[in-house]
């Protein structure tokens, strides 16, 4: 669909298209000194505007806010299509807008979309306008992560990345877009997060989430940043052979939940270690038999919510009990467990939604 009012949203210039196709690396070599908004080391990627891919108008006025403090990476949780064409990129952009209209939103929730074929598209109207000439402090208020919308820019990556990774074209586009957004808005690689860092959700998928440290490193390289990005803020205990206590009991329940056979006795012995090794191998992690952040977030600490009956729920109940909440460790996530989770979340400044995701797990195991 070709919109004759295309001037309303800037179409990428031929130069910008070529810059995007050539990639930022070659141009980056021309820069000297410290990277930052002032010296534009990172080339602007080609971004297909709303008018070009055939967006419908937003149903209400889109306001500009800013400055952004972070970038949130998402996956669309849709099919991993092998159609890498530009037409397919237009289709996913249009589909997302329709899905978001159906949720009652005024436009696409995210500011940018990257297709499986590596095309970068404007999501919400005014996102390209917000980039200005490459130094900016404003962006259109989106709808991609409750609580973070006025301070973060969202990027939807077409596909489902629980067990597989984005295509290489898509990954390259993601690195280039993140680097350009960092440069434009004065952000650092450490300001790049996954959706699940803020809400109990699988997004952006286990596999893609596990690659965010690499994304930060590649963005840092493009920006010419020499300092390594600091680690994420969510903290986890490290458990290894010889450890004991409620954290070990909880981990043993979670290992059982993942399909491993082991006794749940609160003592981290050889049986627990071999279950951990097996879990790590199945997730492509370093199989050192010790449970640290990557293993917890792979996730060994799976999301639990009301209505479930499982060993993982026994893990939740074990940790709740250790934290002074009165619940029965029966593996049934009923109203009593839900209310204990809610009060724990409230006491820990978490969203009291009674869903135990990574943020809640991390506090339960603290
Ligand atoms: Zn998301």
mmCIF file of C-alpha atoms and ligand atoms in Angstrom:
data_model
loop_
_atom_site.group_PDB
_atom_site.id
_atom_site.type_symbol
_atom_site.label_atom_id
_atom_site.label_comp_id
_atom_site.label_asym_id
_atom_site.label_seq_id
_atom_site.Cartn_x
_atom_site.Cartn_y
_atom_site.Cartn_z
ATOM 1 C CA UNK A 1 0.000 0.000 0.000
ATOM 2 C CA UNK A 2 1.386 3.374 -1.042
ATOM 3 C CA UNK A 3 0.237 6.382 0.947
ATOM 4 C CA UNK A 4 0.229 9.574 -1.079
ATOM 5 C CA UNK A 5 0.673 11.648 2.061
ATOM 6 C CA UNK A 6 4.061 10.046 2.563
ATOM 7 C CA UNK A 7 5.641 13.385 3.410
ATOM 8 C CA UNK A 8 3.959 13.181 6.804
ATOM 9 C CA UNK A 9 6.573 10.629 7.840
ATOM 10 C CA UNK A 10 10.049 10.911 6.402
ATOM 11 C CA UNK A 11 10.967 8.167 3.988
ATOM 12 C CA UNK A 12 14.570 7.052 4.244
ATOM 13 C CA UNK A 13 16.746 8.887 1.793
ATOM 14 C CA UNK A 14 18.799 7.005 -0.761
ATOM 15 C CA UNK A 15 21.884 7.914 1.232
ATOM 16 C CA UNK A 16 20.381 6.571 4.433
ATOM 17 C CA UNK A 17 19.398 3.365 2.647
ATOM 18 C CA UNK A 18 22.917 2.923 1.337
ATOM 19 C CA UNK A 19 24.325 3.684 4.779
ATOM 20 C CA UNK A 20 22.118 1.002 6.250
ATOM 21 C CA UNK A 21 23.076 -1.529 3.607
ATOM 22 C CA UNK A 22 26.748 -0.848 4.003
ATOM 23 C CA UNK A 23 26.460 -1.098 7.765
ATOM 24 C CA UNK A 24 27.856 1.250 10.340
ATOM 25 C CA UNK A 25 31.247 -0.389 10.769
ATOM 26 C CA UNK A 26 32.953 1.135 7.747
ATOM 27 C CA UNK A 27 31.762 4.628 8.508
ATOM 28 C CA UNK A 28 32.661 4.255 12.174
ATOM 29 C CA UNK A 29 36.301 3.885 11.197
ATOM 30 C CA UNK A 30 36.268 7.457 9.926
ATOM 31 C CA UNK A 31 35.458 8.893 13.321
ATOM 32 C CA UNK A 32 38.012 10.122 15.772
ATOM 33 C CA UNK A 33 37.849 10.761 19.493
ATOM 34 C CA UNK A 34 35.142 9.844 21.972
ATOM 35 C CA UNK A 35 31.901 8.498 20.574
ATOM 36 C CA UNK A 36 28.782 10.444 21.362
ATOM 37 C CA UNK A 37 25.940 12.411 19.875
ATOM 38 C CA UNK A 38 28.313 15.168 18.814
ATOM 39 C CA UNK A 39 30.489 13.220 16.425
ATOM 40 C CA UNK A 40 27.994 10.795 14.874
ATOM 41 C CA UNK A 41 30.268 7.758 14.697
ATOM 42 C CA UNK A 42 27.333 5.422 14.108
ATOM 43 C CA UNK A 43 25.575 5.771 10.775
ATOM 44 C CA UNK A 44 21.835 6.136 10.803
ATOM 45 C CA UNK A 45 20.271 2.846 9.758
ATOM 46 C CA UNK A 46 17.659 2.813 7.021
ATOM 47 C CA UNK A 47 14.299 2.987 8.771
ATOM 48 C CA UNK A 48 11.131 2.301 6.796
ATOM 49 C CA UNK A 49 8.589 4.908 7.874
ATOM 50 C CA UNK A 50 4.959 4.290 8.762
ATOM 51 C CA UNK A 51 3.683 5.816 5.526
ATOM 52 C CA UNK A 52 5.857 3.499 3.448
ATOM 53 C CA UNK A 53 4.800 0.236 5.080
ATOM 54 C CA UNK A 54 1.154 1.270 5.054
ATOM 55 C CA UNK A 55 0.346 2.106 8.645
ATOM 56 C CA UNK A 56 -3.130 3.241 9.490
ATOM 57 C CA UNK A 57 -3.301 6.616 11.211
ATOM 58 C CA UNK A 58 -3.058 6.585 15.001
ATOM 59 C CA UNK A 59 -6.487 6.821 16.572
ATOM 60 C CA UNK A 60 -5.450 9.607 18.926
ATOM 61 C CA UNK A 61 -2.751 12.236 19.253
ATOM 62 C CA UNK A 62 0.684 10.829 19.973
ATOM 63 C CA UNK A 63 2.616 12.925 22.447
ATOM 64 C CA UNK A 64 6.359 13.278 22.591
ATOM 65 C CA UNK A 65 8.141 12.616 25.891
ATOM 66 C CA UNK A 66 11.733 12.324 26.946
ATOM 67 C CA UNK A 67 14.517 11.959 27.369
ATOM 68 C CA UNK A 68 14.567 8.150 27.268
ATOM 69 C CA UNK A 69 16.628 6.394 29.929
ATOM 70 C CA UNK A 70 16.725 2.958 28.362
ATOM 71 C CA UNK A 71 16.033 0.714 25.411
ATOM 72 C CA UNK A 72 13.858 -2.387 25.863
ATOM 73 C CA UNK A 73 14.268 -5.399 23.584
ATOM 74 C CA UNK A 74 11.180 -7.487 22.779
ATOM 75 C CA UNK A 75 10.225 -10.395 20.575
ATOM 76 C CA UNK A 76 6.860 -10.453 18.814
ATOM 77 C CA UNK A 77 6.136 -14.037 19.922
ATOM 78 C CA UNK A 78 4.950 -14.677 16.368
ATOM 79 C CA UNK A 79 6.084 -17.256 13.810
ATOM 80 C CA UNK A 80 9.747 -17.519 12.821
ATOM 81 C CA UNK A 81 8.970 -16.971 9.176
ATOM 82 C CA UNK A 82 11.527 -17.791 6.504
ATOM 83 C CA UNK A 83 10.123 -15.088 4.249
ATOM 84 C CA UNK A 84 12.852 -12.470 4.604
ATOM 85 C CA UNK A 85 11.456 -10.088 2.005
ATOM 86 C CA UNK A 86 10.664 -6.407 2.394
ATOM 87 C CA UNK A 87 7.023 -7.277 1.736
ATOM 88 C CA UNK A 88 7.079 -9.610 4.749
ATOM 89 C CA UNK A 89 8.574 -6.802 6.829
ATOM 90 C CA UNK A 90 5.693 -4.523 5.853
ATOM 91 C CA UNK A 91 3.265 -7.301 6.763
ATOM 92 C CA UNK A 92 4.616 -7.823 10.280
ATOM 93 C CA UNK A 93 4.567 -4.068 10.903
ATOM 94 C CA UNK A 94 0.942 -3.888 9.764
ATOM 95 C CA UNK A 95 -0.003 -6.979 11.776
ATOM 96 C CA UNK A 96 1.510 -5.587 14.969
ATOM 97 C CA UNK A 97 -0.411 -2.357 14.513
ATOM 98 C CA UNK A 98 -3.654 -4.321 14.114
ATOM 99 C CA UNK A 99 -2.884 -6.483 17.181
ATOM 100 C CA UNK A 100 -2.280 -3.340 19.190
ATOM 101 C CA UNK A 101 -5.404 -1.590 17.922
ATOM 102 C CA UNK A 102 -7.278 -4.725 19.045
ATOM 103 C CA UNK A 103 -5.891 -4.169 22.546
ATOM 104 C CA UNK A 104 -7.412 -0.709 22.499
ATOM 105 C CA UNK A 105 -4.112 1.083 21.920
ATOM 106 C CA UNK A 106 -3.938 4.172 19.741
ATOM 107 C CA UNK A 107 -1.139 2.866 17.506
ATOM 108 C CA UNK A 108 1.660 0.291 17.448
ATOM 109 C CA UNK A 109 2.953 0.089 21.026
ATOM 110 C CA UNK A 110 6.672 -0.088 20.183
ATOM 111 C CA UNK A 111 8.761 2.616 18.557
ATOM 112 C CA UNK A 112 10.672 0.314 16.214
ATOM 113 C CA UNK A 113 10.323 -3.101 14.607
ATOM 114 C CA UNK A 114 12.982 -5.352 13.099
ATOM 115 C CA UNK A 115 11.857 -8.046 10.694
ATOM 116 C CA UNK A 116 13.344 -11.524 10.317
ATOM 117 C CA UNK A 117 14.847 -10.295 7.072
ATOM 118 C CA UNK A 118 16.677 -7.507 8.906
ATOM 119 C CA UNK A 119 14.487 -4.589 7.829
ATOM 120 C CA UNK A 120 14.110 -1.840 10.419
ATOM 121 C CA UNK A 121 10.712 -0.157 10.487
ATOM 122 C CA UNK A 122 9.114 2.662 12.360
ATOM 123 C CA UNK A 123 6.502 1.285 14.777
ATOM 124 C CA UNK A 124 4.616 4.037 16.518
ATOM 125 C CA UNK A 125 4.121 7.158 14.396
ATOM 126 C CA UNK A 126 6.562 9.994 15.121
ATOM 127 C CA UNK A 127 9.386 7.632 16.129
ATOM 128 C CA UNK A 128 11.508 8.676 13.142
ATOM 129 C CA UNK A 129 10.587 12.300 13.759
ATOM 130 C CA UNK A 130 11.795 11.839 17.338
ATOM 131 C CA UNK A 131 15.277 10.949 16.102
ATOM 132 C CA UNK A 132 15.578 14.442 14.689
ATOM 133 C CA UNK A 133 18.828 14.930 12.877
ATOM 134 C CA UNK A 134 20.585 12.403 15.072
ATOM 135 C CA UNK A 135 20.786 14.242 18.384
ATOM 136 C CA UNK A 136 17.556 14.237 20.302
ATOM 137 C CA UNK A 137 15.922 14.022 23.685
ATOM 138 C CA UNK A 138 12.347 13.233 22.690
ATOM 139 C CA UNK A 139 10.469 10.179 21.471
ATOM 140 C CA UNK A 140 6.807 9.289 21.079
ATOM 141 C CA UNK A 141 5.175 7.885 24.213
ATOM 142 C CA UNK A 142 4.626 4.218 23.426
ATOM 143 C CA UNK A 143 2.890 1.207 24.969
ATOM 144 C CA UNK A 144 5.277 -1.728 25.228
ATOM 145 C CA UNK A 145 6.068 -2.171 28.938
ATOM 146 C CA UNK A 146 3.807 -1.030 31.751
ATOM 147 C CA UNK A 147 5.656 1.305 34.080
ATOM 148 C CA UNK A 148 8.489 1.974 31.610
ATOM 149 C CA UNK A 149 6.724 3.639 28.699
ATOM 150 C CA UNK A 150 7.563 7.229 29.495
ATOM 151 C CA UNK A 151 11.237 6.426 29.995
ATOM 152 C CA UNK A 152 12.037 3.723 27.443
ATOM 153 C CA UNK A 153 12.122 3.053 23.724
ATOM 154 C CA UNK A 154 10.832 -0.365 22.655
ATOM 155 C CA UNK A 155 12.147 -2.502 19.817
ATOM 156 C CA UNK A 156 10.042 -5.455 18.647
ATOM 157 C CA UNK A 157 12.007 -8.231 16.967
ATOM 158 C CA UNK A 158 9.843 -10.343 14.701
ATOM 159 C CA UNK A 159 9.838 -13.976 15.863
ATOM 160 C CA UNK A 160 9.898 -16.174 18.961
ATOM 161 C CA UNK A 161 13.294 -16.514 20.616
ATOM 162 C CA UNK A 162 12.797 -18.927 23.495
ATOM 163 C CA UNK A 163 15.124 -21.592 22.065
ATOM 164 C CA UNK A 164 16.456 -20.135 18.814
ATOM 165 C CA UNK A 165 18.177 -16.859 18.011
ATOM 166 C CA UNK A 166 17.243 -14.072 15.588
ATOM 167 C CA UNK A 167 18.523 -14.352 12.022
ATOM 168 C CA UNK A 168 21.949 -12.837 11.457
ATOM 169 C CA UNK A 169 20.432 -10.029 9.379
ATOM 170 C CA UNK A 170 18.021 -9.279 12.198
ATOM 171 C CA UNK A 171 20.797 -9.344 14.790
ATOM 172 C CA UNK A 172 22.938 -6.956 12.744
ATOM 173 C CA UNK A 173 19.984 -4.599 12.377
ATOM 174 C CA UNK A 174 19.329 -4.772 16.124
ATOM 175 C CA UNK A 175 22.944 -3.932 16.950
ATOM 176 C CA UNK A 176 22.948 -1.035 14.483
ATOM 177 C CA UNK A 177 19.632 0.370 15.681
ATOM 178 C CA UNK A 178 20.572 0.109 19.362
ATOM 179 C CA UNK A 179 23.930 1.793 18.695
ATOM 180 C CA UNK A 180 22.255 4.582 16.749
ATOM 181 C CA UNK A 181 19.616 5.097 19.448
ATOM 182 C CA UNK A 182 22.324 5.194 22.129
ATOM 183 C CA UNK A 183 24.255 7.781 20.154
ATOM 184 C CA UNK A 184 21.179 9.862 19.371
ATOM 185 C CA UNK A 185 19.819 9.891 22.903
ATOM 186 C CA UNK A 186 23.085 9.865 24.832
ATOM 187 C CA UNK A 187 22.513 6.401 26.271
ATOM 188 C CA UNK A 188 25.103 3.718 27.000
ATOM 189 C CA UNK A 189 25.140 -0.011 26.218
ATOM 190 C CA UNK A 190 24.274 -0.634 29.865
ATOM 191 C CA UNK A 191 20.918 1.055 29.230
ATOM 192 C CA UNK A 192 19.796 -1.822 26.989
ATOM 193 C CA UNK A 193 17.418 -4.225 28.731
ATOM 194 C CA UNK A 194 15.021 -7.052 27.996
ATOM 195 C CA UNK A 195 11.299 -6.663 28.573
ATOM 196 C CA UNK A 196 11.528 -9.326 31.317
ATOM 197 C CA UNK A 197 13.862 -7.142 33.336
ATOM 198 C CA UNK A 198 10.826 -5.084 34.282
ATOM 199 C CA UNK A 199 7.796 -7.347 34.021
ATOM 200 C CA UNK A 200 7.030 -10.993 34.598
ATOM 201 C CA UNK A 201 7.079 -12.099 30.979
ATOM 202 C CA UNK A 202 9.008 -14.532 28.765
ATOM 203 C CA UNK A 203 9.786 -11.649 26.385
ATOM 204 C CA UNK A 204 12.226 -11.321 24.589
ATOM 205 C CA UNK A 205 12.618 -15.122 24.849
ATOM 206 C CA UNK A 206 15.174 -17.127 26.832
ATOM 207 C CA UNK A 207 17.637 -17.410 23.952
ATOM 208 C CA UNK A 208 17.579 -13.764 22.930
ATOM 209 C CA UNK A 209 17.602 -12.589 26.541
ATOM 210 C CA UNK A 210 20.745 -14.651 27.147
ATOM 211 C CA UNK A 211 22.418 -12.753 24.279
ATOM 212 C CA UNK A 212 21.777 -9.277 25.675
ATOM 213 C CA UNK A 213 25.270 -9.111 27.214
ATOM 214 C CA UNK A 214 26.647 -9.742 23.708
ATOM 215 C CA UNK A 215 24.318 -7.086 22.294
ATOM 216 C CA UNK A 216 25.649 -4.582 24.837
ATOM 217 C CA UNK A 217 29.224 -5.508 23.943
ATOM 218 C CA UNK A 218 28.650 -5.135 20.204
ATOM 219 C CA UNK A 219 26.876 -1.822 20.730
ATOM 220 C CA UNK A 220 29.750 -0.674 22.944
ATOM 221 C CA UNK A 221 32.180 -1.541 20.140
ATOM 222 C CA UNK A 222 30.155 0.499 17.629
ATOM 223 C CA UNK A 223 30.029 3.438 19.992
ATOM 224 C CA UNK A 224 33.737 3.206 20.672
ATOM 225 C CA UNK A 225 33.030 2.763 24.371
ATOM 226 C CA UNK A 226 36.031 1.202 26.048
ATOM 227 C CA UNK A 227 34.544 0.546 29.481
ATOM 228 C CA UNK A 228 32.729 -2.780 29.712
ATOM 229 C CA UNK A 229 29.040 -2.382 30.525
ATOM 230 C CA UNK A 230 28.147 -3.086 34.160
ATOM 231 C CA UNK A 231 26.204 -6.261 34.934
ATOM 232 C CA UNK A 232 22.402 -6.167 35.130
ATOM 233 C CA UNK A 233 20.956 -5.105 38.442
ATOM 234 C CA UNK A 234 18.889 -8.197 39.270
ATOM 235 C CA UNK A 235 20.882 -10.235 41.787
ATOM 236 C CA UNK A 236 20.902 -13.985 42.421
ATOM 237 C CA UNK A 237 22.583 -16.283 44.923
ATOM 238 C CA UNK A 238 25.255 -18.610 43.554
ATOM 239 C CA UNK A 239 24.753 -22.180 44.736
ATOM 240 C CA UNK A 240 27.270 -24.964 44.368
ATOM 241 C CA UNK A 241 28.115 -28.311 45.866
ATOM 242 C CA UNK A 242 28.285 -28.152 49.660
ATOM 243 C CA UNK A 243 25.609 -25.455 49.984
ATOM 244 C CA UNK A 244 22.478 -26.090 52.034
ATOM 245 C CA UNK A 245 19.298 -24.369 53.114
ATOM 246 C CA UNK A 246 16.027 -23.180 51.636
ATOM 247 C CA UNK A 247 17.636 -21.840 48.453
ATOM 248 C CA UNK A 248 18.999 -25.304 47.725
ATOM 249 C CA UNK A 249 15.616 -26.880 48.494
ATOM 250 C CA UNK A 250 13.972 -24.399 46.126
ATOM 251 C CA UNK A 251 16.544 -25.096 43.413
ATOM 252 C CA UNK A 252 15.990 -28.827 43.822
ATOM 253 C CA UNK A 253 12.250 -28.393 43.306
ATOM 254 C CA UNK A 254 12.942 -26.287 40.210
ATOM 255 C CA UNK A 255 15.336 -28.920 38.860
ATOM 256 C CA UNK A 256 12.643 -31.542 39.388
ATOM 257 C CA UNK A 257 10.209 -29.291 37.597
ATOM 258 C CA UNK A 258 12.612 -29.194 34.645
ATOM 259 C CA UNK A 259 12.370 -32.985 34.433
ATOM 260 C CA UNK A 260 15.445 -34.050 36.417
ATOM 261 C CA UNK A 261 15.233 -36.756 39.086
ATOM 262 C CA UNK A 262 16.843 -35.880 42.387
ATOM 263 C CA UNK A 263 15.995 -35.881 46.048
ATOM 264 C CA UNK A 264 14.773 -32.678 47.628
ATOM 265 C CA UNK A 265 16.666 -32.493 50.910
ATOM 266 C CA UNK A 266 18.136 -28.992 51.043
ATOM 267 C CA UNK A 267 21.682 -30.319 50.696
ATOM 268 C CA UNK A 268 23.607 -29.618 47.473
ATOM 269 C CA UNK A 269 25.312 -32.973 46.911
ATOM 270 C CA UNK A 270 26.575 -34.832 43.827
ATOM 271 C CA UNK A 271 23.010 -35.729 42.738
ATOM 272 C CA UNK A 272 21.993 -32.093 42.677
ATOM 273 C CA UNK A 273 25.183 -31.176 40.860
ATOM 274 C CA UNK A 274 24.592 -33.684 38.085
ATOM 275 C CA UNK A 275 21.003 -32.436 37.710
ATOM 276 C CA UNK A 276 22.354 -28.879 37.365
ATOM 277 C CA UNK A 277 24.917 -30.009 34.772
ATOM 278 C CA UNK A 278 22.167 -31.723 32.789
ATOM 279 C CA UNK A 279 19.973 -28.609 32.946
ATOM 280 C CA UNK A 280 22.853 -26.372 31.867
ATOM 281 C CA UNK A 281 23.731 -28.634 28.938
ATOM 282 C CA UNK A 282 20.123 -28.557 27.750
ATOM 283 C CA UNK A 283 20.229 -24.740 27.730
ATOM 284 C CA UNK A 284 23.618 -24.415 26.049
ATOM 285 C CA UNK A 285 25.192 -22.923 29.177
ATOM 286 C CA UNK A 286 28.630 -23.649 30.605
ATOM 287 C CA UNK A 287 27.966 -26.893 32.475
ATOM 288 C CA UNK A 288 29.866 -26.156 35.671
ATOM 289 C CA UNK A 289 27.233 -27.614 38.004
ATOM 290 C CA UNK A 290 26.934 -24.374 39.920
ATOM 291 C CA UNK A 291 23.747 -22.273 39.846
ATOM 292 C CA UNK A 292 24.413 -18.611 39.086
ATOM 293 C CA UNK A 293 22.550 -15.803 37.338
ATOM 294 C CA UNK A 294 22.571 -17.310 33.846
ATOM 295 C CA UNK A 295 21.241 -20.623 35.098
ATOM 296 C CA UNK A 296 18.525 -19.038 37.233
ATOM 297 C CA UNK A 297 17.480 -16.865 34.307
ATOM 298 C CA UNK A 298 17.633 -19.548 31.606
ATOM 299 C CA UNK A 299 15.218 -19.952 33.303
ATOM 300 C CA UNK A 300 15.571 -22.536 35.998
ATOM 301 C CA UNK A 301 13.362 -20.081 37.917
ATOM 302 C CA UNK A 302 10.289 -20.521 35.720
ATOM 303 C CA UNK A 303 7.283 -18.227 35.953
ATOM 304 C CA UNK A 304 4.589 -19.485 38.351
ATOM 305 C CA UNK A 305 1.053 -18.209 38.696
ATOM 306 C CA UNK A 306 -2.289 -19.073 40.216
ATOM 307 C CA UNK A 307 -3.918 -22.267 38.982
ATOM 308 C CA UNK A 308 -0.675 -24.178 38.478
ATOM 309 C CA UNK A 309 0.263 -27.365 40.295
ATOM 310 C CA UNK A 310 3.940 -28.249 40.013
ATOM 311 C CA UNK A 311 7.250 -28.761 41.713
ATOM 312 C CA UNK A 312 8.126 -25.194 40.695
ATOM 313 C CA UNK A 313 5.192 -24.034 42.824
ATOM 314 C CA UNK A 314 6.635 -26.083 45.708
ATOM 315 C CA UNK A 315 9.799 -24.047 45.186
ATOM 316 C CA UNK A 316 7.836 -20.798 45.442
ATOM 317 C CA UNK A 317 6.120 -22.022 48.593
ATOM 318 C CA UNK A 318 9.431 -23.131 50.124
ATOM 319 C CA UNK A 319 10.958 -19.702 49.572
ATOM 320 C CA UNK A 320 7.835 -17.899 50.799
ATOM 321 C CA UNK A 321 7.915 -19.973 53.981
ATOM 322 C CA UNK A 322 11.606 -19.199 54.515
ATOM 323 C CA UNK A 323 10.757 -15.518 54.164
ATOM 324 C CA UNK A 324 8.206 -15.764 56.970
ATOM 325 C CA UNK A 325 4.982 -16.267 55.019
ATOM 326 C CA UNK A 326 2.609 -18.985 56.124
ATOM 327 C CA UNK A 327 1.848 -21.253 53.185
ATOM 328 C CA UNK A 328 1.570 -25.008 52.790
ATOM 329 C CA UNK A 329 4.230 -26.543 50.572
ATOM 330 C CA UNK A 330 1.834 -28.681 48.529
ATOM 331 C CA UNK A 331 2.667 -27.580 44.991
ATOM 332 C CA UNK A 332 -0.786 -26.095 44.449
ATOM 333 C CA UNK A 333 -0.801 -22.398 43.550
ATOM 334 C CA UNK A 334 -4.156 -21.498 45.079
ATOM 335 C CA UNK A 335 -5.546 -18.336 46.597
ATOM 336 C CA UNK A 336 -3.503 -18.699 49.801
ATOM 337 C CA UNK A 337 -0.233 -18.845 47.876
ATOM 338 C CA UNK A 338 -1.386 -15.991 45.631
ATOM 339 C CA UNK A 339 -2.120 -13.786 48.599
ATOM 340 C CA UNK A 340 1.257 -14.616 50.203
ATOM 341 C CA UNK A 341 3.006 -13.761 46.921
ATOM 342 C CA UNK A 342 1.115 -10.462 46.710
ATOM 343 C CA UNK A 343 2.077 -9.406 50.202
ATOM 344 C CA UNK A 344 5.692 -10.405 49.577
ATOM 345 C CA UNK A 345 5.694 -8.373 46.349
ATOM 346 C CA UNK A 346 4.176 -5.364 48.073
ATOM 347 C CA UNK A 347 6.770 -5.532 50.840
ATOM 348 C CA UNK A 348 9.527 -5.663 48.222
ATOM 349 C CA UNK A 349 8.288 -2.830 45.981
ATOM 350 C CA UNK A 350 7.356 -5.268 43.213
ATOM 351 C CA UNK A 351 4.207 -5.136 41.135
ATOM 352 C CA UNK A 352 1.746 -7.109 43.331
ATOM 353 C CA UNK A 353 0.345 -9.229 40.494
ATOM 354 C CA UNK A 354 0.785 -12.607 42.272
ATOM 355 C CA UNK A 355 2.840 -13.844 39.308
ATOM 356 C CA UNK A 356 6.259 -15.163 40.267
ATOM 357 C CA UNK A 357 8.613 -14.208 37.436
ATOM 358 C CA UNK A 358 12.335 -13.465 37.479
ATOM 359 C CA UNK A 359 12.068 -10.229 39.476
ATOM 360 C CA UNK A 360 9.995 -11.873 42.189
ATOM 361 C CA UNK A 361 12.129 -15.027 42.148
ATOM 362 C CA UNK A 362 15.278 -12.971 42.575
ATOM 363 C CA UNK A 363 13.855 -11.308 45.700
ATOM 364 C CA UNK A 364 12.521 -14.591 47.058
ATOM 365 C CA UNK A 365 15.990 -16.094 46.808
ATOM 366 C CA UNK A 366 17.847 -13.050 48.146
HETATM 367 ZN ZN1 LIG B 1 7.934 -7.642 25.219
#
